Amino acid sequence: MSQFASPSPNQQFLWDVFQRVDRDRSGYISADELQQALSNGTWTPFNPETVRLMIGMFDKQHRSQINFEDFGALWKYITDWQNCFRSFDTDHSGNISTNELHSALTAFGYRLSPKIVSLMMTKFDRHGRGTILFDDFIQCCIVLHTLTSSFRQYDTDQDGVITIHYEQFLSMVLGLKI
């Protein structure tokens, strides 16, 4: 923060949080520091893969760390996801069931079969309980969005069908940041 700028109460709050998370006082937050600071509401550590994905999304300098400016954007992103998660956790259990996941993905505009939603639930249910936690919900949605965006590059007529060669498929999938 600039020594000349008078921080707003919200900026001061974010700066205080940033300082607490930046344990090594480097001026940057690493994935490890961020993981230690985040809670998914169950007193269990945040999924390291989700943290890595989020750092990658907001790391404008490509250092595998985020500065204070990036942290502000990440904070808003996580807060928005918390609100979204709560709105789809209709039974207020602190996790997302298969039906709640299907409702969420439908609300996001995805038309997925129950079979695919069930497969996604299995993929992102780290604890094998038939539900996904907040951090895994974020990861699930990021992965689905990334895969969909990549698919749409080849689906030029937007009919949900593409024809590609095997190497195009490999290039598409291996080039993703997920």
mmCIF file of C-alpha atoms in Angstrom:
data_model
loop_
_atom_site.group_PDB
_atom_site.id
_atom_site.type_symbol
_atom_site.label_atom_id
_atom_site.label_comp_id
_atom_site.label_asym_id
_atom_site.label_seq_id
_atom_site.Cartn_x
_atom_site.Cartn_y
_atom_site.Cartn_z
ATOM 1 C CA MET A 1 0.000 0.000 0.000
ATOM 2 C CA SER A 2 1.198 3.457 -0.797
ATOM 3 C CA GLN A 3 2.319 5.596 2.105
ATOM 4 C CA PHE A 4 0.509 8.555 0.527
ATOM 5 C CA ALA A 5 -2.882 6.959 0.005
ATOM 6 C CA SER A 6 -5.415 6.929 2.793
ATOM 7 C CA PRO A 7 -6.790 3.382 2.703
ATOM 8 C CA SER A 8 -10.525 2.804 2.783
ATOM 9 C CA PRO A 9 -11.813 0.643 5.654
ATOM 10 C CA ASN A 10 -12.222 -2.253 3.216
ATOM 11 C CA GLN A 11 -8.682 -1.779 1.845
ATOM 12 C CA GLN A 12 -7.310 -1.632 5.376
ATOM 13 C CA PHE A 13 -9.152 -4.839 6.253
ATOM 14 C CA LEU A 14 -7.734 -6.584 3.165
ATOM 15 C CA TRP A 15 -4.243 -5.269 3.921
ATOM 16 C CA ASP A 16 -4.486 -6.643 7.473
ATOM 17 C CA VAL A 17 -5.603 -10.030 6.154
ATOM 18 C CA PHE A 18 -2.855 -9.992 3.504
ATOM 19 C CA GLN A 19 -0.233 -9.255 6.183
ATOM 20 C CA ARG A 20 -1.458 -12.170 8.335
ATOM 21 C CA VAL A 21 -1.408 -14.587 5.388
ATOM 22 C CA ASP A 22 2.029 -13.427 4.122
ATOM 23 C CA ARG A 23 3.850 -15.299 6.886
ATOM 24 C CA ASP A 24 7.333 -14.928 5.396
ATOM 25 C CA ARG A 25 6.805 -11.155 4.859
ATOM 26 C CA SER A 26 7.888 -11.429 1.214
ATOM 27 C CA GLY A 27 5.115 -9.156 -0.060
ATOM 28 C CA TYR A 28 3.664 -12.142 -1.902
ATOM 29 C CA ILE A 29 1.378 -14.980 -0.876
ATOM 30 C CA SER A 30 2.340 -18.485 -1.951
ATOM 31 C CA ALA A 31 -0.063 -21.385 -2.410
ATOM 32 C CA ASP A 32 1.152 -22.886 0.890
ATOM 33 C CA GLU A 33 0.519 -19.641 2.777
ATOM 34 C CA LEU A 34 -2.910 -19.271 1.201
ATOM 35 C CA GLN A 35 -3.859 -22.878 1.941
ATOM 36 C CA GLN A 36 -2.985 -22.431 5.616
ATOM 37 C CA ALA A 37 -5.162 -19.311 5.783
ATOM 38 C CA LEU A 38 -8.276 -20.686 4.064
ATOM 39 C CA SER A 39 -11.037 -22.697 5.667
ATOM 40 C CA ASN A 40 -13.726 -24.644 3.888
ATOM 41 C CA GLY A 41 -16.014 -24.494 6.892
ATOM 42 C CA THR A 42 -15.217 -27.956 8.225
ATOM 43 C CA TRP A 43 -11.899 -27.254 9.985
ATOM 44 C CA THR A 44 -10.131 -29.346 7.353
ATOM 45 C CA PRO A 45 -7.384 -27.929 5.134
ATOM 46 C CA PHE A 46 -8.379 -26.379 1.844
ATOM 47 C CA ASN A 47 -7.718 -28.652 -1.119
ATOM 48 C CA PRO A 48 -4.146 -27.850 -2.299
ATOM 49 C CA GLU A 49 -5.187 -28.358 -5.930
ATOM 50 C CA THR A 50 -7.961 -25.765 -5.590
ATOM 51 C CA VAL A 51 -5.503 -23.312 -4.024
ATOM 52 C CA ARG A 52 -3.026 -23.919 -6.866
ATOM 53 C CA LEU A 53 -5.754 -23.278 -9.449
ATOM 54 C CA MET A 54 -6.816 -20.051 -7.760
ATOM 55 C CA ILE A 55 -3.249 -18.766 -7.405
ATOM 56 C CA GLY A 56 -2.747 -19.509 -11.111
ATOM 57 C CA MET A 57 -5.883 -17.585 -12.032
ATOM 58 C CA PHE A 58 -4.851 -14.422 -10.173
ATOM 59 C CA ASP A 59 -1.049 -14.525 -10.511
ATOM 60 C CA LYS A 60 -0.570 -11.789 -13.118
ATOM 61 C CA GLN A 61 3.228 -11.845 -12.780
ATOM 62 C CA HIS A 62 3.526 -15.631 -13.279
ATOM 63 C CA ARG A 63 5.529 -16.097 -10.059
ATOM 64 C CA SER A 64 3.259 -18.825 -8.560
ATOM 65 C CA GLN A 65 2.479 -16.214 -5.900
ATOM 66 C CA ILE A 66 0.119 -13.264 -5.655
ATOM 67 C CA ASN A 67 0.758 -9.701 -4.548
ATOM 68 C CA PHE A 68 -1.642 -7.488 -2.591
ATOM 69 C CA GLU A 69 -3.503 -6.288 -5.701
ATOM 70 C CA ASP A 70 -4.010 -9.870 -6.897
ATOM 71 C CA PHE A 71 -5.060 -10.849 -3.368
ATOM 72 C CA GLY A 72 -7.876 -8.283 -3.404
ATOM 73 C CA ALA A 73 -9.281 -9.833 -6.581
ATOM 74 C CA LEU A 74 -8.849 -13.348 -5.158
ATOM 75 C CA TRP A 75 -10.594 -12.326 -1.908
ATOM 76 C CA LYS A 76 -13.607 -11.079 -3.884
ATOM 77 C CA TYR A 77 -13.582 -14.271 -5.972
ATOM 78 C CA ILE A 78 -13.625 -16.496 -2.872
ATOM 79 C CA THR A 79 -16.342 -14.383 -1.243
ATOM 80 C CA ASP A 80 -18.487 -14.659 -4.376
ATOM 81 C CA TRP A 81 -17.969 -18.440 -4.384
ATOM 82 C CA GLN A 82 -18.970 -18.624 -0.699
ATOM 83 C CA ASN A 83 -22.232 -16.857 -1.472
ATOM 84 C CA CYS A 84 -22.831 -19.114 -4.463
ATOM 85 C CA PHE A 85 -22.050 -22.251 -2.438
ATOM 86 C CA ARG A 86 -24.427 -21.213 0.336
ATOM 87 C CA SER A 87 -27.221 -20.536 -2.133
ATOM 88 C CA PHE A 88 -26.983 -24.078 -3.563
ATOM 89 C CA ASP A 89 -26.416 -25.804 -0.201
ATOM 90 C CA THR A 90 -30.178 -25.834 0.273
ATOM 91 C CA ASP A 91 -30.144 -28.170 3.283
ATOM 92 C CA HIS A 92 -27.431 -26.038 4.971
ATOM 93 C CA SER A 93 -25.269 -29.115 5.553
ATOM 94 C CA GLY A 94 -21.997 -27.350 4.704
ATOM 95 C CA ASN A 95 -21.500 -29.517 1.630
ATOM 96 C CA ILE A 96 -23.039 -30.027 -1.795
ATOM 97 C CA SER A 97 -24.978 -33.211 -2.610
ATOM 98 C CA THR A 98 -25.397 -34.626 -6.101
ATOM 99 C CA ASN A 99 -28.836 -33.001 -6.452
ATOM 100 C CA GLU A 100 -27.503 -29.651 -5.231
ATOM 101 C CA LEU A 101 -24.571 -29.908 -7.674
ATOM 102 C CA HIS A 102 -26.968 -30.652 -10.518
ATOM 103 C CA SER A 103 -29.075 -27.615 -9.548
ATOM 104 C CA ALA A 104 -25.985 -25.403 -9.405
ATOM 105 C CA LEU A 105 -24.631 -26.530 -12.774
ATOM 106 C CA THR A 106 -28.064 -26.134 -14.363
ATOM 107 C CA ALA A 107 -28.293 -22.608 -12.943
ATOM 108 C CA PHE A 108 -24.861 -21.901 -14.463
ATOM 109 C CA GLY A 109 -26.248 -22.888 -17.876
ATOM 110 C CA TYR A 110 -24.853 -26.409 -18.205
ATOM 111 C CA ARG A 111 -27.170 -29.123 -19.526
ATOM 112 C CA LEU A 112 -25.554 -32.239 -18.133
ATOM 113 C CA SER A 113 -27.049 -35.686 -17.706
ATOM 114 C CA PRO A 114 -27.438 -37.164 -14.219
ATOM 115 C CA LYS A 115 -24.735 -39.679 -15.206
ATOM 116 C CA ILE A 116 -22.181 -36.908 -15.879
ATOM 117 C CA VAL A 117 -23.134 -35.005 -12.707
ATOM 118 C CA SER A 118 -22.681 -38.234 -10.748
ATOM 119 C CA LEU A 119 -19.271 -38.752 -12.395
ATOM 120 C CA MET A 120 -18.295 -35.195 -11.449
ATOM 121 C CA MET A 121 -19.429 -35.812 -7.893
ATOM 122 C CA THR A 122 -17.233 -38.917 -7.728
ATOM 123 C CA LYS A 123 -14.278 -37.002 -9.213
ATOM 124 C CA PHE A 124 -14.469 -34.064 -6.791
ATOM 125 C CA ASP A 125 -15.631 -35.888 -3.635
ATOM 126 C CA ARG A 126 -12.206 -36.128 -1.969
ATOM 127 C CA HIS A 127 -13.522 -37.865 1.140
ATOM 128 C CA GLY A 128 -15.808 -40.439 -0.517
ATOM 129 C CA ARG A 129 -18.928 -39.279 1.332
ATOM 130 C CA GLY A 130 -21.172 -38.571 -1.642
ATOM 131 C CA THR A 131 -20.835 -34.814 -1.173
ATOM 132 C CA ILE A 132 -18.334 -32.126 -2.044
ATOM 133 C CA LEU A 133 -17.010 -29.433 0.250
ATOM 134 C CA PHE A 134 -16.661 -25.734 -0.522
ATOM 135 C CA ASP A 135 -13.102 -25.926 -1.851
ATOM 136 C CA ASP A 136 -13.880 -28.952 -4.026
ATOM 137 C CA PHE A 137 -16.989 -27.177 -5.368
ATOM 138 C CA ILE A 138 -14.779 -24.301 -6.526
ATOM 139 C CA GLN A 139 -12.366 -26.740 -8.170
ATOM 140 C CA CYS A 140 -15.202 -28.635 -9.856
ATOM 141 C CA CYS A 141 -16.638 -25.435 -11.317
ATOM 142 C CA ILE A 142 -13.239 -24.110 -12.453
ATOM 143 C CA VAL A 143 -12.396 -27.397 -14.186
ATOM 144 C CA LEU A 144 -15.818 -27.585 -15.877
ATOM 145 C CA HIS A 145 -15.563 -23.972 -17.051
ATOM 146 C CA THR A 146 -12.011 -24.508 -18.377
ATOM 147 C CA LEU A 147 -12.948 -27.707 -20.225
ATOM 148 C CA THR A 148 -16.064 -26.079 -21.672
ATOM 149 C CA SER A 149 -14.125 -23.035 -22.888
ATOM 150 C CA SER A 150 -11.576 -25.274 -24.573
ATOM 151 C CA PHE A 151 -14.323 -27.380 -26.189
ATOM 152 C CA ARG A 152 -16.069 -24.256 -27.511
ATOM 153 C CA GLN A 153 -12.963 -23.246 -29.445
ATOM 154 C CA TYR A 154 -13.621 -26.247 -31.697
ATOM 155 C CA ASP A 155 -17.448 -26.124 -31.538
ATOM 156 C CA THR A 156 -17.716 -23.276 -34.021
ATOM 157 C CA ASP A 157 -21.417 -23.853 -34.793
ATOM 158 C CA GLN A 158 -22.276 -24.222 -31.074
ATOM 159 C CA ASP A 159 -24.137 -27.517 -31.504
ATOM 160 C CA GLY A 160 -22.280 -29.384 -28.744
ATOM 161 C CA VAL A 161 -20.475 -31.661 -31.193
ATOM 162 C CA ILE A 162 -16.885 -31.425 -32.423
ATOM 163 C CA THR A 163 -14.780 -33.503 -34.771
ATOM 164 C CA ILE A 164 -11.078 -33.354 -34.042
ATOM 165 C CA HIS A 165 -8.004 -35.476 -34.618
ATOM 166 C CA TYR A 166 -6.377 -37.258 -31.708
ATOM 167 C CA GLU A 167 -3.417 -34.862 -31.630
ATOM 168 C CA GLN A 168 -5.818 -31.894 -31.597
ATOM 169 C CA PHE A 169 -7.548 -33.491 -28.613
ATOM 170 C CA LEU A 170 -4.236 -34.028 -26.815
ATOM 171 C CA SER A 171 -3.144 -30.488 -27.596
ATOM 172 C CA MET A 172 -6.465 -29.148 -26.320
ATOM 173 C CA VAL A 173 -6.395 -31.111 -23.061
ATOM 174 C CA LEU A 174 -2.662 -30.937 -22.314
ATOM 175 C CA GLY A 175 -2.650 -27.181 -22.953
ATOM 176 C CA LEU A 176 -5.204 -26.520 -20.213
ATOM 177 C CA LYS A 177 -4.262 -24.900 -16.924
ATOM 178 C CA ILE A 178 -6.148 -27.321 -14.676
#
